Tab-separated table of C-alpha atoms in Angstrom:
chain	number	residue	atom	x	y	z
A	1041	ASN	CA	-78.852	90.622	37.458
A	1042	ARG	CA	-81.142	90.456	40.491
A	1043	PRO	CA	-84.907	90.851	40.427
A	1044	VAL	CA	-86.324	94.155	41.582
A	1045	VAL	CA	-88.359	93.454	44.723
A	1046	GLY	CA	-90.381	95.387	47.256
A	1047	VAL	CA	-92.484	97.253	44.703
A	1048	THR	CA	-96.205	97.842	44.431
A	1049	TRP	CA	-98.089	97.013	41.249
A	1050	PHE	CA	-98.145	100.737	40.436
A	1051	GLU	CA	-94.357	101.024	40.784
A	1052	ALA	CA	-93.803	97.907	38.677
A	1053	ALA	CA	-96.089	99.221	35.915
A	1054	ALA	CA	-94.404	102.638	36.020
A	1055	HIS	CA	-90.928	101.122	35.769
A	1056	CYS	CA	-91.915	98.993	32.773
A	1057	ALA	CA	-93.390	102.053	31.035
A	1058	TRP	CA	-90.229	104.046	31.799
A	1059	ALA	CA	-88.146	101.227	30.269
A	1060	GLY	CA	-90.287	101.228	27.098
A	1061	GLY	CA	-92.317	98.143	27.972
A	1062	ARG	CA	-95.245	97.051	30.104
A	1063	LEU	CA	-96.211	94.369	32.552
A	1064	PRO	CA	-97.156	91.162	30.739
A	1065	THR	CA	-100.795	90.152	30.752
A	1066	GLU	CA	-101.600	87.115	32.835
A	1067	ALA	CA	-102.245	85.140	29.646
A	1068	GLU	CA	-98.839	86.120	28.229
A	1069	TRP	CA	-97.106	85.171	31.467
A	1070	GLU	CA	-98.851	81.786	31.580
A	1071	ARG	CA	-98.114	81.084	27.908
A	1072	ALA	CA	-94.429	81.743	28.586
A	1073	ALA	CA	-94.469	79.457	31.635
A	1074	ARG	CA	-96.581	76.614	30.212
A	1075	GLY	CA	-95.635	76.719	26.536
A	1076	LEU	CA	-97.922	75.416	23.819
A	1077	GLU	CA	-98.011	71.968	25.420
A	1078	GLY	CA	-99.410	73.195	28.755
A	1079	ARG	CA	-96.502	72.210	31.007
A	1080	LYS	CA	-97.260	71.754	34.703
A	1081	TYR	CA	-94.063	73.588	35.666
A	1082	ALA	CA	-91.963	75.991	33.631
A	1083	TRP	CA	-89.332	73.258	33.030
A	1084	GLY	CA	-91.811	70.443	32.308
A	1085	THR	CA	-93.616	67.819	34.375
A	1086	ALA	CA	-90.925	66.727	36.849
A	1087	ARG	CA	-91.768	67.491	40.480
A	1088	PRO	CA	-89.902	70.531	41.808
A	1089	GLN	CA	-86.479	69.908	43.259
A	1090	PRO	CA	-84.123	72.489	44.799
A	1091	ARG	CA	-82.080	72.411	41.579
A	1092	HIS	CA	-85.109	73.801	39.637
A	1093	ALA	CA	-85.938	76.996	41.508
A	1094	ASN	CA	-85.439	79.188	44.542
A	1095	TYR	CA	-88.287	78.191	46.891
A	1096	ASP	CA	-88.727	77.129	50.504
A	1097	GLU	CA	-86.950	73.762	50.133
A	1098	THR	CA	-83.936	75.366	48.467
A	1099	LYS	CA	-83.143	77.043	51.816
A	1100	VAL	CA	-81.480	80.077	50.220
A	1101	GLY	CA	-83.561	82.511	52.261
A	1102	HIS	CA	-83.609	85.484	49.866
A	1103	PRO	CA	-84.069	86.371	46.182
A	1104	THR	CA	-81.234	85.133	43.983
A	1105	PRO	CA	-79.616	86.407	40.774
A	1106	VAL	CA	-81.618	85.678	37.644
A	1107	GLY	CA	-80.602	82.413	35.997
A	1108	LEU	CA	-79.015	80.779	39.053
A	1109	PHE	CA	-81.286	77.736	38.497
A	1110	PRO	CA	-80.867	76.907	34.783
A	1111	LEU	CA	-82.609	73.513	35.161
A	1112	GLY	CA	-85.781	75.458	35.970
A	1113	ALA	CA	-85.766	77.420	32.718
A	1114	THR	CA	-88.456	76.825	30.142
A	1115	PRO	CA	-87.484	74.865	27.026
A	1116	GLU	CA	-87.516	78.275	25.301
A	1117	GLY	CA	-84.862	79.511	27.756
A	1118	ILE	CA	-86.962	81.823	29.943
A	1119	GLN	CA	-85.474	81.936	33.438
A	1120	ASP	CA	-87.105	82.098	36.871
A	1121	LEU	CA	-90.781	81.777	35.978
A	1122	ALA	CA	-91.042	79.485	39.012
A	1123	GLY	CA	-89.774	80.578	42.396
A	1124	ASN	CA	-87.466	83.408	43.336
A	1125	VAL	CA	-90.107	86.202	43.445
A	1126	TRP	CA	-93.838	86.425	42.789
A	1127	GLU	CA	-94.361	88.517	39.675
A	1128	TRP	CA	-96.967	91.208	39.189
A	1129	VAL	CA	-98.841	90.944	35.885
A	1130	ALA	CA	-101.056	93.555	34.260
A	1131	ASP	CA	-104.426	91.946	34.989
A	1132	TRP	CA	-107.015	92.613	37.629
A	1133	TYR	CA	-107.979	89.457	39.506
A	1134	GLU	CA	-111.361	87.815	39.069
A	1135	GLN	CA	-111.692	84.253	40.320
A	1136	ASP	CA	-113.809	82.905	37.459
A	1137	TYR	CA	-112.616	85.258	34.695
A	1138	TYR	CA	-111.306	82.468	32.467
A	1139	SER	CA	-114.653	80.665	32.411
A	1140	LYS	CA	-116.070	83.621	30.437
A	1141	SER	CA	-113.024	85.251	28.839
A	1142	PRO	CA	-112.181	85.323	25.142
A	1143	ARG	CA	-110.339	82.141	24.134
A	1144	GLU	CA	-107.611	84.030	22.259
A	1145	ASN	CA	-105.331	86.398	24.178
A	1146	PRO	CA	-107.618	87.370	27.091
A	1147	ARG	CA	-106.691	90.759	28.561
A	1148	GLY	CA	-108.197	90.307	32.024
A	1149	PRO	CA	-111.132	92.042	33.695
A	1150	GLU	CA	-111.490	95.781	33.096
A	1151	GLN	CA	-111.562	96.567	36.811
A	1152	GLY	CA	-111.175	94.987	40.204
A	1153	VAL	CA	-109.803	95.274	43.706
A	1154	HIS	CA	-106.797	92.949	43.482
A	1155	ARG	CA	-104.077	92.373	40.880
A	1156	VAL	CA	-102.689	88.994	39.855
A	1157	VAL	CA	-99.261	87.659	40.846
A	1158	ARG	CA	-97.702	84.576	39.298
A	1159	GLY	CA	-94.768	82.206	39.765
A	1160	GLY	CA	-94.207	81.463	43.437
A	1161	CYS	CA	-91.270	82.730	45.453
A	1162	TRP	CA	-88.365	81.888	47.719
A	1163	ILE	CA	-90.424	81.540	50.920
A	1164	PHE	CA	-93.319	79.443	49.551
A	1165	VAL	CA	-93.437	75.633	49.233
A	1166	SER	CA	-93.233	73.708	45.953
A	1167	GLY	CA	-97.009	73.584	45.374
A	1168	TYR	CA	-96.893	77.286	44.512
A	1169	LEU	CA	-94.473	76.703	41.612
A	1170	ARG	CA	-97.145	75.278	39.283
A	1171	ALA	CA	-97.277	77.353	36.101
A	1172	ALA	CA	-101.082	77.664	36.200
A	1173	LEU	CA	-101.264	78.851	39.822
A	1174	ARG	CA	-102.488	82.407	40.330
A	1175	LEU	CA	-102.833	84.541	43.438
A	1176	ARG	CA	-104.351	87.939	44.118
A	1177	LEU	CA	-102.877	90.847	46.022
A	1178	ALA	CA	-103.891	94.437	46.635
A	1179	PRO	CA	-101.856	96.532	44.152
A	1180	VAL	CA	-100.551	98.787	46.935
A	1181	LEU	CA	-98.740	95.944	48.731
A	1182	TRP	CA	-94.987	95.422	48.512
A	1183	PHE	CA	-92.849	92.630	49.936
A	1184	ASP	CA	-89.269	91.444	49.525
A	1185	TYR	CA	-90.638	88.393	47.711
A	1186	LEU	CA	-92.703	90.369	45.191
A	1187	GLY	CA	-91.289	91.686	41.910
A	1188	PHE	CA	-92.033	91.836	38.188
A	1189	ARG	CA	-90.691	91.403	34.682
A	1190	CYS	CA	-91.275	93.711	31.740
A	1191	ALA	CA	-92.762	92.718	28.419
A	1192	ARG	CA	-92.597	94.528	25.106
A	1193	GLU	CA	-94.224	94.182	21.737
A	1194	VAL	CA	-92.152	92.285	19.177
A	1195	PRO	CA	-92.156	93.980	15.775
């Protein structure tokens, strides 16, 4: 019930494939976090409070079990899309990709140097919990605040 942390992008992708899934695309991750209405935070528009997520102001100091902050869940019930651990997604990072991407279900650039991480984590401040915030990291990096979630196709 705890997030897997300390993995590179390659290890995260391999684990998802082993489990019969894949890393979500950045667009899929953001759609899950923002919903159809374009929420500012996974839970809505209310400013982050320690009851919403595991982040710097929560003062926990480490990753927590999934679902420990139910008030931070999306209205659809998806847990921990804000805080706890940054999450690798499938996409390569390109700063202005979305200004030229397809409008429907963009799949990210075909190549790059960095991969995208989303969601914020337990050591970052509340500004990093915004659902639209994206960061880039070299895919070979691993930290105790960096993890992933698997996605799968729904029949």
